Coordinates of C-alpha atoms in Angstrom, one line a residue:
M1 CA 1.6 57.0 15.1
A2 CA 3.3 54.3 16.8
I3 CA 1.8 50.7 17.5
F4 CA 3.4 50.3 20.5
Q5 CA 4.1 52.5 23.6
K6 CA 6.8 51.2 26.1
V7 CA 5.6 51.1 29.5
D8 CA 8.6 52.0 32.1
V9 CA 7.4 49.4 35.0
M10 CA 4.3 47.3 34.5
S11 CA 3.9 44.4 36.6
K12 CA 0.8 42.7 37.3
T13 CA -0.3 39.4 38.2
L14 CA -3.4 37.4 36.3
K15 CA -5.0 34.6 37.8
L16 CA -6.4 32.3 34.9
S17 CA -7.9 29.2 34.8
E18 CA -6.3 26.6 32.8
V19 CA -9.0 27.0 29.8
E20 CA -8.5 30.7 30.2
W21 CA -4.9 30.1 29.4
E22 CA -5.5 28.3 26.5
V23 CA -7.8 31.0 25.0
V24 CA -5.2 33.2 25.6
S25 CA -2.7 31.4 24.1
E26 CA -5.0 30.5 20.8
L27 CA -5.3 34.3 20.4
L28 CA -1.8 35.0 20.7
E29 CA -1.1 32.1 17.8
H30 CA -3.7 33.7 15.8
E31 CA -1.8 36.8 16.1
R32 CA 1.4 35.3 15.3
G33 CA 0.1 33.6 12.3
N34 CA -1.6 36.8 10.9
L35 CA 1.4 39.1 11.4
P36 CA 3.8 37.7 8.7
P37 CA 1.3 38.5 5.8
E38 CA 0.5 42.0 7.1
I39 CA 4.4 42.7 7.3
H40 CA 5.0 41.3 3.9
H41 CA 2.4 43.4 2.2
T42 CA 3.0 46.6 4.0
D43 CA 4.9 49.7 1.8
S44 CA 5.4 51.8 4.9
P45 CA 9.1 50.8 6.3
K46 CA 7.6 52.4 9.6
V47 CA 4.8 49.9 10.0
H48 CA 7.2 47.3 9.0
D49 CA 9.1 47.5 11.7
E50 CA 6.6 48.1 14.3
L51 CA 4.8 44.7 12.8
R52 CA 7.9 43.3 13.2
K53 CA 8.4 44.3 16.7
R54 CA 4.8 42.9 17.6
L55 CA 5.5 39.6 16.0
A56 CA 8.6 39.5 18.1
M57 CA 6.7 40.4 21.3
V58 CA 3.8 38.0 20.5
S59 CA 6.3 35.0 20.1
A60 CA 8.2 35.9 23.0
L61 CA 5.1 36.1 25.2
L62 CA 4.2 32.6 23.7
E63 CA 7.5 31.2 24.8
R64 CA 7.1 32.4 28.4
M65 CA 3.7 31.2 28.6
K66 CA 4.7 27.6 27.5
S67 CA 7.5 27.8 30.0
D68 CA 5.8 29.2 32.6
P69 CA 2.4 30.6 32.8
A70 CA 2.6 32.3 35.9
E71 CA 6.2 34.3 34.6
A72 CA 3.9 35.3 31.7
A73 CA 1.2 37.0 33.8
A74 CA 3.7 38.8 35.8
G75 CA 6.3 40.3 33.7
S76 CA 6.5 44.1 32.3
C77 CA 5.2 44.5 28.9
A78 CA 4.2 46.9 26.5
T79 CA 1.2 48.3 25.5
R80 CA -0.8 49.6 22.7

């Protein structure tokens, strides 16, 4: 079973307070920190690839949030 499923087009605007954006950022940072050990310890090539894709997605989201939080809320995304 794949961890991710691509969504053709999903565009939503999410309005959050500065404190809420900080919480989202902290959650993503936590996820980004937890993924490398998971990637390292998995024996399944398929799961390894899925986790690496997730790490790339989390990192990209964090970069988008740092550059422009409004862009991060409005872009297309993948979902579980």
